Amino acid sequence: MIRVVLADDEDLIRGALAALLELEDDISVVAQASDGDAAVAAVRAHRPDIAVFDLEMPRRDGVLAAEAVRGLDGVAVVIVTRHARPGVLRRALSAGVRGFVPKTTPAAQLASILRDVHAGRRYVDSEIAAAALTEGVCPLTARELDVLRYALQGGTVATIAGEAHLAAGTVRNYLSSAMTKLGVATRYEAARLAWDEGWI
C-alpha cells in the first residue's frame, strides 16, 4: 500500500483528489492538510511514502514544504500546480522533489505517476520541462529573492525587515539591487516579475 499525505488549500480540489486516489487498490490517503505548515506537520506525524503538495499554499508553498521534509527517510514529494512556471521546476528539483505535475493531469494518470515515484523514478511534465530548458538564469541572489518573497505580500519595508529578520536599511539595499537587476521601478514589480519567472 502506498501511503500518501495530500496538501492543497482548496478544500474541494483536495477532497475530490483524495476520494479519487482512495479508489485505487494500492493507494491510501493517510492525512490531508490545507496549508504548507500543516502539510509539513502531517508528513512528520504520519511518515507517508509520498507527500503530494500543491505548489501555492498559505504559510509555506509546496517547494518550501518539500525542503522542510527533505531529510525524512523514505518520503518522496510530488508537486501539483495550476501555474506551471518554469523557474519553479528548478527550485523544486533543487529541493529534492521527485514529481512535478500540472493540476490538469487526470486522477488515473496521477495514480500511475505516484506508483512510478514510489518505485524510485522521477516524473516531470514534458511541457514544464521544455519551458524550463529555454528559461534564462535568475540574476538575483538568494537574499534578494527572500526579500522579494516578502515584498510580494505587499508589506512595508519595516514589515519586510521584521519578517526577514533584517535591518530596514539592508532590506532597502536588497530591494534596490533587485529592482536594478530586473530593470523595474518598484519593489512590487520586482517581486511580481520574480514570481512570474518562478524564482520565488
GROMACS .gro file of C-alpha atoms in nm:
model
  200
    1MET     CA    1   0.000   0.000   0.000
    2ILE     CA    2   0.135   0.346  -0.098
    3ARG     CA    3   0.064   0.584   0.191
    4VAL     CA    4   0.002   0.945   0.084
    5VAL     CA    5  -0.028   1.280   0.261
    6LEU     CA    6  -0.222   1.525   0.047
    7ALA     CA    7  -0.195   1.904   0.089
    8ASP     CA    8  -0.395   2.167  -0.102
    9ASP     CA    9  -0.554   2.487   0.027
   10GLU     CA   10  -0.861   2.441  -0.195
   11ASP     CA   11  -1.089   2.211   0.004
   12LEU     CA   12  -1.298   2.096  -0.290
   13ILE     CA   13  -0.997   2.001  -0.503
   14ARG     CA   14  -0.818   1.832  -0.212
   15GLY     CA   15  -1.128   1.635  -0.112
   16ALA     CA   16  -1.203   1.526  -0.467
   17LEU     CA   17  -0.844   1.419  -0.529
   18ALA     CA   18  -0.833   1.226  -0.202
   19ALA     CA   19  -1.157   1.047  -0.292
   20LEU     CA   20  -1.027   0.956  -0.637
   21LEU     CA   21  -0.694   0.829  -0.506
   22GLU     CA   22  -0.872   0.621  -0.241
   23LEU     CA   23  -1.046   0.434  -0.526
   24GLU     CA   24  -0.707   0.289  -0.622
   25ASP     CA   25  -0.641  -0.053  -0.466
   26ASP     CA   26  -0.282   0.028  -0.373
   27ILE     CA   27  -0.306   0.392  -0.256
   28SER     CA   28  -0.422   0.519   0.084
   29VAL     CA   29  -0.452   0.889   0.177
   30VAL     CA   30  -0.347   0.886   0.543
   31ALA     CA   31  -0.374   1.262   0.608
   32GLN     CA   32  -0.481   1.587   0.446
   33ALA     CA   33  -0.366   1.945   0.506
   34SER     CA   34  -0.478   2.288   0.386
   35ASP     CA   35  -0.155   2.489   0.420
   36GLY     CA   36   0.219   2.440   0.399
   37ASP     CA   37   0.288   2.433   0.773
   38ALA     CA   38   0.011   2.179   0.834
   39ALA     CA   39   0.144   1.974   0.541
   40VAL     CA   40   0.491   1.955   0.695
   41ALA     CA   41   0.342   1.861   1.034
   42ALA     CA   42   0.128   1.587   0.873
   43VAL     CA   43   0.428   1.439   0.693
   44ARG     CA   44   0.634   1.438   1.013
   45ALA     CA   45   0.347   1.277   1.206
   46HIS     CA   46   0.248   1.011   0.951
   47ARG     CA   47   0.575   0.943   0.762
   48PRO     CA   48   0.399   0.861   0.433
   49ASP     CA   49   0.563   0.709   0.128
   50ILE     CA   50   0.466   1.014  -0.078
   51ALA     CA   51   0.367   1.371   0.006
   52VAL     CA   52   0.157   1.538  -0.264
   53PHE     CA   53   0.184   1.915  -0.218
   54ASP     CA   54   0.003   2.191  -0.403
   55LEU     CA   55   0.258   2.448  -0.517
   56GLU     CA   56   0.067   2.754  -0.397
   57MET     CA   57  -0.040   2.715  -0.035
   58PRO     CA   58  -0.064   2.966   0.251
   59ARG     CA   59   0.216   2.993   0.509
   60ARG     CA   60   0.462   2.782   0.309
   61ASP     CA   61   0.447   2.696  -0.061
   62GLY     CA   62   0.491   2.342  -0.188
   63VAL     CA   63   0.860   2.384  -0.260
   64LEU     CA   64   0.936   2.526   0.085
   65ALA     CA   65   0.731   2.243   0.238
   66ALA     CA   66   0.934   1.994   0.031
   67GLU     CA   67   1.257   2.147   0.163
   68ALA     CA   68   1.127   2.112   0.519
   69VAL     CA   69   1.062   1.738   0.486
   70ARG     CA   70   1.359   1.658   0.265
   71GLY     CA   71   1.558   1.495   0.543
   72LEU     CA   72   1.286   1.243   0.632
   73ASP     CA   73   1.389   0.900   0.508
   74GLY     CA   74   1.161   0.736   0.256
   75VAL     CA   75   0.931   1.034   0.193
   76ALA     CA   76   0.911   1.137  -0.173
   77VAL     CA   77   0.746   1.467  -0.265
   78VAL     CA   78   0.528   1.532  -0.570
   79ILE     CA   79   0.423   1.890  -0.650
   80VAL     CA   80   0.095   1.962  -0.828
   81THR     CA   81   0.032   2.307  -0.969
   82ARG     CA   82  -0.214   2.509  -1.170
   83HIS     CA   83   0.051   2.760  -1.276
   84ALA     CA   84   0.346   2.564  -1.409
   85ARG     CA   85   0.609   2.838  -1.417
   86PRO     CA   86   0.943   2.702  -1.542
   87GLY     CA   87   1.157   2.860  -1.270
   88VAL     CA   88   0.959   2.676  -1.007
   89LEU     CA   89   1.069   2.347  -1.159
   90ARG     CA   90   1.432   2.431  -1.092
   91ARG     CA   91   1.351   2.526  -0.732
   92ALA     CA   92   1.151   2.206  -0.689
   93LEU     CA   93   1.423   1.980  -0.825
   94SER     CA   94   1.680   2.153  -0.604
   95ALA     CA   95   1.451   2.082  -0.308
   96GLY     CA   96   1.456   1.710  -0.391
   97VAL     CA   97   1.104   1.692  -0.538
   98ARG     CA   98   1.051   1.363  -0.726
   99GLY     CA   99   0.749   1.465  -0.933
  100PHE     CA  100   0.613   1.785  -1.087
  101VAL     CA  101   0.260   1.757  -1.223
  102PRO     CA  102   0.003   2.005  -1.362
  103LYS     CA  103  -0.340   2.006  -1.196
  104THR     CA  104  -0.488   1.925  -1.536
  105THR     CA  105  -0.347   1.572  -1.501
  106PRO     CA  106  -0.625   1.308  -1.484
  107ALA     CA  107  -0.651   1.129  -1.148
  108ALA     CA  108  -0.575   0.789  -1.303
  109GLN     CA  109  -0.254   0.928  -1.454
  110LEU     CA  110  -0.160   1.088  -1.121
  111ALA     CA  111  -0.205   0.749  -0.952
  112SER     CA  112   0.028   0.597  -1.212
  113ILE     CA  113   0.282   0.876  -1.152
  114LEU     CA  114   0.267   0.812  -0.776
  115ARG     CA  115   0.340   0.444  -0.838
  116ASP     CA  116   0.641   0.538  -1.052
  117VAL     CA  117   0.771   0.779  -0.788
  118HIS     CA  118   0.719   0.515  -0.519
  119ALA     CA  119   0.928   0.276  -0.732
  120GLY     CA  120   1.215   0.528  -0.727
  121ARG     CA  121   1.156   0.704  -1.057
  122ARG     CA  122   1.109   1.074  -1.122
  123TYR     CA  123   0.828   1.239  -1.318
  124VAL     CA  124   0.836   1.587  -1.470
  125ASP     CA  125   0.563   1.703  -1.704
  126SER     CA  126   0.709   1.734  -2.054
  127GLU     CA  127   0.566   2.083  -2.122
  128ILE     CA  128   0.709   2.221  -1.799
  129ALA     CA  129   1.045   2.057  -1.868
  130ALA     CA  130   1.061   2.202  -2.220
  131ALA     CA  131   0.982   2.552  -2.092
  132ALA     CA  132   1.243   2.522  -1.817
  133LEU     CA  133   1.514   2.435  -2.069
  134THR     CA  134   1.458   2.762  -2.256
  135GLU     CA  135   1.439   2.983  -1.949
  136GLY     CA  136   1.711   3.231  -1.855
  137VAL     CA  137   1.915   3.206  -1.537
  138CYS     CA  138   1.795   3.404  -1.235
  139PRO     CA  139   2.020   3.710  -1.182
  140LEU     CA  140   1.920   3.760  -0.818
  141THR     CA  141   2.095   3.642  -0.502
  142ALA     CA  142   1.923   3.414  -0.250
  143ARG     CA  143   1.883   3.705  -0.005
  144GLU     CA  144   1.730   3.930  -0.274
  145LEU     CA  145   1.483   3.654  -0.353
  146ASP     CA  146   1.397   3.615   0.016
  147VAL     CA  147   1.319   3.986   0.046
  148LEU     CA  148   1.113   3.985  -0.275
  149ARG     CA  149   0.914   3.689  -0.142
  150TYR     CA  150   0.803   3.909   0.148
  151ALA     CA  151   0.756   4.210  -0.079
  152LEU     CA  152   0.513   4.012  -0.293
  153GLN     CA  153   0.272   4.017   0.002
  154GLY     CA  154   0.263   4.398  -0.022
  155GLY     CA  155   0.426   4.478   0.311
  156THR     CA  156   0.615   4.796   0.400
  157VAL     CA  157   0.994   4.798   0.429
  158ALA     CA  158   0.955   4.781   0.808
  159THR     CA  159   0.723   4.481   0.781
  160ILE     CA  160   0.957   4.303   0.540
  161ALA     CA  161   1.252   4.378   0.771
  162GLY     CA  162   1.067   4.224   1.066
  163GLU     CA  163   0.966   3.912   0.875
  164ALA     CA  164   1.310   3.864   0.717
  165HIS     CA  165   1.495   3.947   1.045
  166LEU     CA  166   1.697   4.220   0.874
  167ALA     CA  167   1.755   4.590   0.931
  168ALA     CA  168   1.530   4.821   0.728
  169GLY     CA  169   1.833   4.971   0.551
  170THR     CA  170   1.952   4.625   0.450
  171VAL     CA  171   1.606   4.546   0.310
  172ARG     CA  172   1.612   4.871   0.109
  173ASN     CA  173   1.954   4.778  -0.031
  174TYR     CA  174   1.837   4.430  -0.136
  175LEU     CA  175   1.519   4.568  -0.292
  176SER     CA  176   1.711   4.839  -0.477
  177SER     CA  177   1.963   4.588  -0.609
  178ALA     CA  178   1.687   4.353  -0.724
  179MET     CA  179   1.495   4.636  -0.895
  180THR     CA  180   1.811   4.746  -1.078
  181LYS     CA  181   1.895   4.395  -1.195
  182LEU     CA  182   1.540   4.337  -1.318
  183GLY     CA  183   1.501   4.682  -1.474
  184VAL     CA  184   1.181   4.774  -1.288
  185ALA     CA  185   1.072   5.083  -1.096
  186THR     CA  186   0.906   4.940  -0.784
  187ARG     CA  187   0.965   4.659  -0.538
  188TYR     CA  188   0.623   4.516  -0.617
  189GLU     CA  189   0.711   4.498  -0.989
  190ALA     CA  190   1.036   4.322  -0.898
  191ALA     CA  191   0.853   4.076  -0.674
  192ARG     CA  192   0.586   4.013  -0.934
  193LEU     CA  193   0.845   3.954  -1.209
  194ALA     CA  194   1.037   3.715  -0.983
  195TRP     CA  195   0.711   3.532  -0.909
  196ASP     CA  196   0.614   3.517  -1.278
  197GLU     CA  197   0.954   3.369  -1.361
  198GLY     CA  198   0.914   3.112  -1.085
  199TRP     CA  199   1.217   3.231  -0.887
  200ILE     CA  200   1.007   3.281  -0.571
   0.00000   0.00000   0.00000
